[in-house]
Amino acid sequence: MIEKDFITPLSVFDIALQGEVSAQSPSNIALVKYWGKKDPQIPTNPSISYTLTKSFTETTLKFNPKKGEAAHIKVYLDENKEDTFVPKIKKFFDRIAPYAPYLNHYDFELRTHNSFPHSSGIASSASGMSALSKCLIDMEEKLGYTAEMPTQRASFLSRLGSGSACRSVYNGLVNWGKNEYVTDSSDLYATPLKTEINPVFKTFHDTILLIHEGSKTVSSTVGHNLMNNHPYAEARFKEAYNNIAKLINILEFGDLEGFGQLVEHEALSLHAMMMTSNPAFILMKPNTVAALEKVWTFRKETKQPLFFTLDAGANIHLLYPEEAEKIIKPFIANELLVFCQNGKAIYDQVNFD
Ligand code: DP6
């Protein structure tokens, strides 16, 4: 599908109707990172992620034909009115208005809840924007329009809210960004990875060490922009592109060691990009480094398949297959939780259903 296929005329929607819709959407963690974008939310390199199961956002959207000239949007997070969220939602609605023209004719009340604590530092934009986009697809149905490929449309809309959100509408391993290795890949929306995945990668756990709870020191939009005129940008984009092919091969053949090498390199490259940008950012905390060193020592000594990846923050995502859980979980509890600000981790996993 191309961009114009997502444009829908106002006439197909019955904008006299009111109603309420709800949706749930999980967060995801990138294995090959999206870092750098062009207008409008086009990634400078393709990415592949795992969609999580337990870290999700639940959103309810009430829509009423608008009363005044300007549209009103009210946002509640866990029963508390959150006026600070409104500009972001407004910006999102403005961006998607050419594809969802009914938005300008409604007042909205949005109630949202994250399964993870808001202060945990877990990126809520992926789960939040994808949950809201799913709500819009359901709202469209109520207004009389059913998209030919509703999930793809949800992904397209999500991308315009937050790039990584477009991957969250699918379970399991998901690709976003045009490349020659994934059939039907697109810069406009994500697609599930259809490669024959080795069973070892289908039951992966993701334990998130909450090293530092609190908001990020650099917003992702600022972070992505730092890749413009970055001295290593071209090399980074090329490497990420090539890593798509390498990762697919690893996933097919069940190469756990190769998986660890590639995924950890991707995570450290993301942070290296931030450290070498202008202005520079160091998003790891001393405890991030200390915990990563423990992971490397543990792996060397035990040969257990415990790997890590990082978001644009201080927290660590520990990745390991189901088979290794019995040995790895006690190690996390005994040796790694001490590095977490409140001694806490989130035990998540991926789902391929
Ligand atoms: C480091 O999707 O949060 O998590 O498109 O500006 O909303 P925006 O950025 P966002 O960037 C996420 C970057 C990342 C890597 C990734 O998820 O691929």
Short mmCIF file of C-alpha atoms and ligand atoms in Angstrom, two decimals:
data_model
loop_
_atom_site.label_atom_id
_atom_site.label_comp_id
_atom_site.label_asym_id
_atom_site.label_seq_id
_atom_site.Cartn_x
_atom_site.Cartn_y
_atom_site.Cartn_z
CA MET A 1 0.00 0.00 0.00
CA ILE A 2 1.18 3.52 -0.66
CA GLU A 3 0.45 6.71 1.26
CA LYS A 4 -2.61 7.74 -0.73
CA ASP A 5 -4.29 4.37 -0.05
CA PHE A 6 -4.72 5.48 3.57
CA ILE A 7 -6.57 8.67 2.69
CA THR A 8 -10.30 8.32 3.31
CA PRO A 9 -12.89 10.95 2.35
CA LEU A 10 -15.07 12.44 5.07
CA SER A 11 -18.17 11.23 3.21
CA VAL A 12 -17.59 7.58 4.20
CA PHE A 13 -17.99 8.40 7.91
CA ASP A 14 -21.30 9.05 9.65
CA ILE A 15 -20.15 11.96 11.79
CA ALA A 16 -23.47 12.40 13.55
CA LEU A 17 -22.79 9.32 15.68
CA GLN A 18 -21.31 9.25 19.17
CA GLY A 19 -19.84 6.33 21.07
CA GLU A 20 -17.05 4.72 23.07
CA VAL A 21 -14.28 2.29 22.08
CA SER A 22 -11.48 0.57 24.01
CA ALA A 23 -8.22 -1.06 23.03
CA GLN A 24 -5.12 -2.53 24.60
CA SER A 25 -1.64 -2.49 23.07
CA PRO A 26 1.72 -3.71 24.37
CA SER A 27 5.12 -2.06 24.32
CA ASN A 28 7.93 -3.46 22.19
CA ILE A 29 11.71 -3.67 22.37
CA ALA A 30 13.83 -3.19 19.26
CA LEU A 31 16.56 -5.72 18.44
CA VAL A 32 17.77 -3.69 15.44
CA LYS A 33 17.20 -0.09 16.50
CA TYR A 34 15.30 2.69 14.81
CA TRP A 35 17.38 5.80 15.48
CA GLY A 36 17.08 8.64 12.99
CA LYS A 37 14.07 9.80 10.97
CA LYS A 38 12.91 12.13 8.22
CA ASP A 39 9.61 13.91 7.81
CA PRO A 40 6.89 12.55 8.07
CA GLN A 41 8.09 9.89 10.52
CA ILE A 42 10.09 7.97 7.89
CA PRO A 43 12.88 5.90 9.47
CA THR A 44 16.42 6.33 8.18
CA ASN A 45 16.97 2.59 8.59
CA PRO A 46 14.75 -0.47 9.02
CA SER A 47 14.25 -1.98 12.48
CA ILE A 48 13.07 -5.29 13.98
CA SER A 49 11.44 -5.62 17.39
CA TYR A 50 9.88 -8.08 19.78
CA THR A 51 6.39 -7.15 20.96
CA LEU A 52 5.97 -7.68 24.70
CA THR A 53 2.90 -9.00 26.48
CA LYS A 54 2.76 -7.73 30.04
CA SER A 55 3.81 -4.11 29.54
CA PHE A 56 0.80 -2.58 27.85
CA THR A 57 -1.48 0.46 27.68
CA GLU A 58 -5.27 0.24 27.88
CA THR A 59 -7.22 3.14 26.43
CA THR A 60 -10.87 4.07 26.25
CA LEU A 61 -11.93 6.78 23.83
CA LYS A 62 -15.30 8.53 24.09
CA PHE A 63 -16.30 10.55 21.05
CA ASN A 64 -19.08 13.10 20.70
CA PRO A 65 -19.87 15.34 17.73
CA LYS A 66 -18.14 18.60 18.59
CA LYS A 67 -20.20 21.40 20.08
CA GLY A 68 -18.08 24.52 19.53
CA GLU A 69 -15.69 25.65 16.80
CA ALA A 70 -12.56 24.14 18.37
CA ALA A 71 -12.37 20.43 19.22
CA HIS A 72 -12.01 19.58 22.92
CA ILE A 73 -9.75 16.80 24.09
CA LYS A 74 -9.68 15.66 27.70
CA VAL A 75 -7.11 13.11 28.83
CA TYR A 76 -7.12 11.06 32.05
CA LEU A 77 -4.30 8.84 33.22
CA ASP A 78 -5.59 6.48 35.92
CA GLU A 79 -8.50 8.76 36.83
CA ASN A 80 -6.26 11.85 37.04
CA LYS A 81 -6.80 14.60 34.48
CA GLU A 82 -3.54 15.02 32.56
CA ASP A 83 -3.59 18.32 30.67
CA THR A 84 0.09 17.89 29.82
CA PHE A 85 -0.78 14.98 27.48
CA VAL A 86 -3.24 17.05 25.42
CA PRO A 87 -0.74 18.85 23.11
CA LYS A 88 0.81 15.52 22.08
CA ILE A 89 -2.60 14.02 21.26
CA LYS A 90 -3.62 17.19 19.39
CA LYS A 91 -0.41 17.08 17.36
CA PHE A 92 -1.06 13.42 16.56
CA PHE A 93 -4.65 14.12 15.48
CA ASP A 94 -3.48 17.03 13.29
CA ARG A 95 -0.91 14.80 11.64
CA ILE A 96 -3.38 12.04 10.85
CA ALA A 97 -6.28 14.34 9.91
CA PRO A 98 -5.73 13.83 6.13
CA TYR A 99 -6.34 10.09 6.67
CA ALA A 100 -8.95 10.43 9.41
CA PRO A 101 -10.85 13.63 8.51
CA TYR A 102 -13.67 12.89 10.99
CA LEU A 103 -11.31 13.84 13.85
CA ASN A 104 -11.96 17.54 13.26
CA HIS A 105 -15.66 16.98 13.90
CA TYR A 106 -15.43 15.46 17.36
CA ASP A 107 -14.77 16.20 21.02
CA PHE A 108 -12.85 13.44 22.76
CA GLU A 109 -12.39 12.05 26.23
CA LEU A 110 -9.48 9.67 26.51
CA ARG A 111 -8.91 7.46 29.56
CA THR A 112 -5.67 5.58 29.69
CA HIS A 113 -3.89 3.17 31.99
CA ASN A 114 -0.41 1.63 31.77
CA SER A 115 0.22 -1.82 33.24
CA PHE A 116 3.67 -0.55 34.26
CA PRO A 117 4.28 2.38 36.63
CA HIS A 118 4.37 5.71 34.78
CA SER A 119 7.59 6.63 36.58
CA SER A 120 9.33 3.39 35.61
CA GLY A 121 11.05 4.95 32.62
CA ILE A 122 9.46 2.37 30.29
CA ALA A 123 8.63 4.11 27.02
CA SER A 124 4.87 4.49 26.98
CA SER A 125 4.68 6.17 23.57
CA ALA A 126 4.80 2.85 21.66
CA SER A 127 2.02 1.22 23.67
CA GLY A 128 0.09 4.50 24.14
CA MET A 129 0.04 5.61 20.52
CA SER A 130 -0.72 2.12 19.20
CA ALA A 131 -3.57 1.67 21.71
CA LEU A 132 -5.03 5.01 20.63
CA SER A 133 -4.70 4.12 16.93
CA LYS A 134 -6.48 0.81 17.54
CA CYS A 135 -9.26 2.82 19.22
CA LEU A 136 -9.52 5.00 16.12
CA ILE A 137 -9.86 1.96 13.86
CA ASP A 138 -12.73 0.75 16.07
CA MET A 139 -14.26 4.23 16.08
CA GLU A 140 -14.11 4.26 12.26
CA GLU A 141 -16.03 0.97 12.20
CA LYS A 142 -18.70 2.52 14.41
CA LEU A 143 -18.88 5.46 12.01
CA GLY A 144 -19.49 3.04 9.14
CA TYR A 145 -16.01 2.57 7.62
CA THR A 146 -14.12 -0.71 7.73
CA ALA A 147 -10.56 -0.56 6.38
CA GLU A 148 -9.50 -3.35 4.05
CA MET A 149 -6.52 -4.13 6.30
CA PRO A 150 -7.40 -2.68 9.73
CA THR A 151 -4.21 -3.72 11.53
CA GLN A 152 -2.05 -2.26 8.80
CA ARG A 153 -4.06 0.94 9.00
CA ALA A 154 -3.59 0.99 12.80
CA SER A 155 0.16 0.61 12.22
CA PHE A 156 0.18 3.42 9.64
CA LEU A 157 -1.63 5.79 12.02
CA SER A 158 0.51 4.72 15.01
CA ARG A 159 3.70 5.55 13.11
CA LEU A 160 2.57 9.15 12.78
CA GLY A 161 2.15 9.28 16.58
CA SER A 162 5.44 7.60 17.44
CA GLY A 163 7.67 5.62 15.08
CA SER A 164 8.21 2.61 17.32
CA ALA A 165 4.44 2.43 18.00
CA CYS A 166 3.78 1.13 14.49
CA ARG A 167 5.49 -2.16 15.42
CA SER A 168 3.34 -2.69 18.53
CA VAL A 169 0.14 -3.56 16.64
CA TYR A 170 1.56 -7.00 15.76
CA ASN A 171 2.69 -9.82 18.05
CA GLY A 172 6.09 -11.47 18.01
CA LEU A 173 8.88 -10.26 15.74
CA VAL A 174 8.01 -7.23 13.66
CA ASN A 175 9.80 -5.27 10.94
CA TRP A 176 9.37 -1.59 10.14
CA GLY A 177 11.21 0.11 7.29
CA LYS A 178 11.65 -0.75 3.63
CA ASN A 179 14.41 -3.27 2.94
CA GLU A 180 15.22 -5.99 0.45
CA TYR A 181 15.14 -8.83 2.99
CA VAL A 182 11.55 -8.56 4.22
CA THR A 183 8.84 -8.99 1.60
CA ASP A 184 6.13 -6.32 1.83
CA SER A 185 8.31 -4.19 4.13
CA SER A 186 7.42 -0.51 4.16
CA ASP A 187 8.52 2.79 5.65
CA LEU A 188 4.86 3.66 6.19
CA TYR A 189 3.81 0.80 8.45
CA ALA A 190 5.21 -2.28 10.15
CA THR A 191 4.77 -5.90 9.04
CA PRO A 192 5.09 -9.12 11.03
CA LEU A 193 8.28 -11.00 10.23
CA LYS A 194 7.15 -14.02 8.25
CA THR A 195 10.52 -15.78 8.27
CA GLU A 196 10.55 -19.35 9.63
CA ILE A 197 11.61 -18.51 13.19
CA ASN A 198 13.54 -21.17 15.11
CA PRO A 199 11.40 -22.29 18.10
CA VAL A 200 14.08 -21.16 20.56
CA PHE A 201 13.24 -17.53 19.73
CA LYS A 202 9.49 -17.94 20.13
CA THR A 203 9.41 -18.14 23.88
CA PHE A 204 11.82 -15.38 24.74
CA HIS A 205 11.67 -13.62 28.08
CA ASP A 206 12.39 -9.92 28.56
CA THR A 207 13.14 -8.93 32.13
CA ILE A 208 13.39 -5.16 32.46
CA LEU A 209 15.79 -4.02 35.16
CA LEU A 210 14.44 -0.70 36.41
CA ILE A 211 17.85 0.82 37.05
CA HIS A 212 16.53 4.36 37.07
CA GLU A 213 12.87 5.27 37.47
CA GLY A 214 11.99 8.66 36.07
CA SER A 215 11.53 10.41 32.80
CA LYS A 216 14.19 10.29 30.09
CA THR A 217 16.78 13.06 29.91
CA VAL A 218 16.45 13.26 26.13
CA SER A 219 13.14 12.99 24.29
CA SER A 220 13.19 10.55 21.39
CA THR A 221 12.39 13.28 18.87
CA VAL A 222 15.42 15.29 20.03
CA GLY A 223 17.45 12.07 19.97
CA HIS A 224 16.44 11.17 16.41
CA ASN A 225 17.26 14.69 15.25
CA LEU A 226 20.77 14.34 16.64
CA MET A 227 21.38 11.89 13.80
CA ASN A 228 21.10 14.75 11.29
CA ASN A 229 24.68 15.86 10.64
CA HIS A 230 26.00 13.18 13.00
CA PRO A 231 29.56 12.25 11.91
CA TYR A 232 28.82 8.51 12.02
CA ALA A 233 25.23 8.61 10.72
CA GLU A 234 25.78 7.04 7.31
CA ALA A 235 27.85 4.18 8.72
CA ARG A 236 25.22 3.57 11.41
CA PHE A 237 22.30 3.48 8.96
CA LYS A 238 24.19 1.11 6.67
CA GLU A 239 25.11 -1.19 9.52
CA ALA A 240 21.54 -1.32 10.84
CA TYR A 241 20.31 -2.13 7.32
CA ASN A 242 22.79 -5.00 7.02
CA ASN A 243 21.88 -6.19 10.51
CA ILE A 244 18.33 -6.87 9.30
CA ALA A 245 19.65 -9.59 6.98
CA LYS A 246 22.00 -10.93 9.65
CA LEU A 247 19.28 -11.06 12.31
CA ILE A 248 16.83 -12.87 10.00
CA ASN A 249 19.48 -15.49 9.34
CA ILE A 250 20.17 -15.86 13.07
CA LEU A 251 16.44 -16.22 13.84
CA GLU A 252 16.00 -18.88 11.17
CA PHE A 253 18.96 -20.97 12.24
CA GLY A 254 18.50 -20.60 16.00
CA ASP A 255 21.95 -19.05 16.42
CA LEU A 256 21.78 -17.89 20.04
CA GLU A 257 25.38 -16.73 20.20
CA GLY A 258 25.01 -14.67 17.03
CA PHE A 259 21.77 -13.23 18.44
CA GLY A 260 23.55 -12.00 21.57
CA GLN A 261 26.42 -10.47 19.62
CA LEU A 262 24.17 -8.63 17.20
CA VAL A 263 21.57 -7.43 19.71
CA GLU A 264 24.11 -6.17 22.24
CA HIS A 265 26.07 -4.44 19.51
CA GLU A 266 22.88 -2.71 18.35
CA ALA A 267 22.11 -1.54 21.90
CA LEU A 268 25.62 -0.21 22.50
CA SER A 269 25.68 1.45 19.06
CA LEU A 270 22.48 3.32 19.93
CA HIS A 271 24.14 4.67 23.08
CA ALA A 272 27.39 5.34 21.21
CA MET A 273 25.43 7.50 18.75
CA MET A 274 24.11 9.56 21.64
CA MET A 275 27.52 9.87 23.29
CA THR A 276 29.07 11.10 20.04
CA SER A 277 26.34 13.54 19.06
CA ASN A 278 26.33 17.29 19.56
CA PRO A 279 25.11 17.94 22.24
CA ALA A 280 26.19 14.62 23.71
CA PHE A 281 24.11 12.48 26.07
CA ILE A 282 25.11 9.68 28.42
CA LEU A 283 21.90 7.83 29.25
CA MET A 284 23.42 4.92 31.14
CA LYS A 285 23.82 5.25 34.90
CA PRO A 286 26.75 3.76 36.84
CA ASN A 287 24.45 0.89 37.84
CA THR A 288 23.62 0.21 34.18
CA VAL A 289 27.30 -0.40 33.47
CA ALA A 290 27.78 -2.43 36.64
CA ALA A 291 24.83 -4.70 35.78
CA LEU A 292 26.00 -5.16 32.17
CA GLU A 293 29.41 -6.24 33.40
CA LYS A 294 27.76 -8.79 35.72
CA VAL A 295 25.79 -10.15 32.75
CA TRP A 296 28.95 -10.58 30.69
CA THR A 297 30.80 -12.30 33.54
CA PHE A 298 27.82 -14.61 34.23
CA ARG A 299 27.62 -15.58 30.56
CA LYS A 300 31.33 -16.25 30.33
CA GLU A 301 31.32 -18.41 33.44
CA THR A 302 28.06 -20.32 32.94
CA LYS A 303 27.65 -20.31 29.11
CA GLN A 304 23.98 -19.50 29.73
CA PRO A 305 22.19 -17.59 26.91
CA LEU A 306 21.56 -14.34 28.78
CA PHE A 307 21.76 -11.21 26.63
CA PHE A 308 20.80 -7.56 26.98
CA THR A 309 19.43 -4.72 24.97
CA LEU A 310 18.83 -1.10 25.91
CA ASP A 311 16.30 1.58 25.12
CA ALA A 312 17.21 5.25 24.98
CA GLY A 313 17.54 5.26 28.78
CA ALA A 314 19.30 3.68 31.75
CA ASN A 315 17.12 0.56 32.10
CA ILE A 316 18.26 -2.84 30.86
CA HIS A 317 16.18 -5.39 28.96
CA LEU A 318 17.50 -8.88 29.70
CA LEU A 319 16.68 -11.35 26.94
CA TYR A 320 16.79 -15.14 27.41
CA PRO A 321 14.95 -18.20 26.08
CA GLU A 322 12.36 -20.02 28.17
CA GLU A 323 14.66 -23.07 28.56
CA ALA A 324 17.20 -21.02 30.51
CA GLU A 325 14.69 -19.38 32.84
CA LYS A 326 15.30 -21.75 35.77
CA ILE A 327 18.96 -20.78 35.99
CA ILE A 328 18.73 -17.15 34.89
CA LYS A 329 15.86 -15.98 37.11
CA PRO A 330 17.66 -16.73 40.38
CA PHE A 331 20.76 -14.97 39.01
CA ILE A 332 18.65 -11.89 38.28
CA ALA A 333 17.07 -11.99 41.74
CA ASN A 334 20.33 -12.54 43.61
CA GLU A 335 22.83 -10.52 41.58
CA LEU A 336 21.07 -7.93 39.45
CA LEU A 337 18.12 -6.51 41.38
CA VAL A 338 20.58 -4.73 43.69
CA PHE A 339 21.35 -2.39 40.79
CA CYS A 340 17.69 -1.36 40.42
CA GLN A 341 16.64 1.90 42.03
CA ASN A 342 13.80 0.29 43.98
CA GLY A 343 15.02 -3.28 43.76
CA LYS A 344 12.44 -3.93 41.08
CA ALA A 345 12.24 -5.54 37.66
CA ILE A 346 9.38 -6.21 35.25
CA TYR A 347 9.19 -9.83 34.09
CA ASP A 348 7.84 -9.70 30.55
CA GLN A 349 7.91 -12.06 27.59
CA VAL A 350 7.04 -12.22 23.90
CA ASN A 351 3.98 -13.78 22.34
CA PHE A 352 3.65 -15.23 18.85
CA ASP A 353 -0.11 -15.99 18.80
C1 DP6 B 1 15.53 3.85 21.00
O1 DP6 B 1 9.50 5.70 18.52
O2 DP6 B 1 10.06 6.82 20.70
O3 DP6 B 1 13.35 2.97 21.27
O4 DP6 B 1 9.18 8.37 16.48
O5 DP6 B 1 10.09 10.24 17.84
O6 DP6 B 1 8.23 8.84 18.75
P1 DP6 B 1 9.45 8.90 17.86
O7 DP6 B 1 10.54 7.96 18.51
P2 DP6 B 1 10.39 6.60 19.27
O8 DP6 B 1 11.90 6.10 19.15
C2 DP6 B 1 12.27 4.87 19.71
C3 DP6 B 1 13.69 4.65 19.58
C4 DP6 B 1 14.25 3.43 20.29
C5 DP6 B 1 14.58 2.33 19.31
C6 DP6 B 1 13.43 1.59 18.71
O9 DP6 B 1 12.37 1.43 19.36
O10 DP6 B 1 13.59 1.10 17.58
#
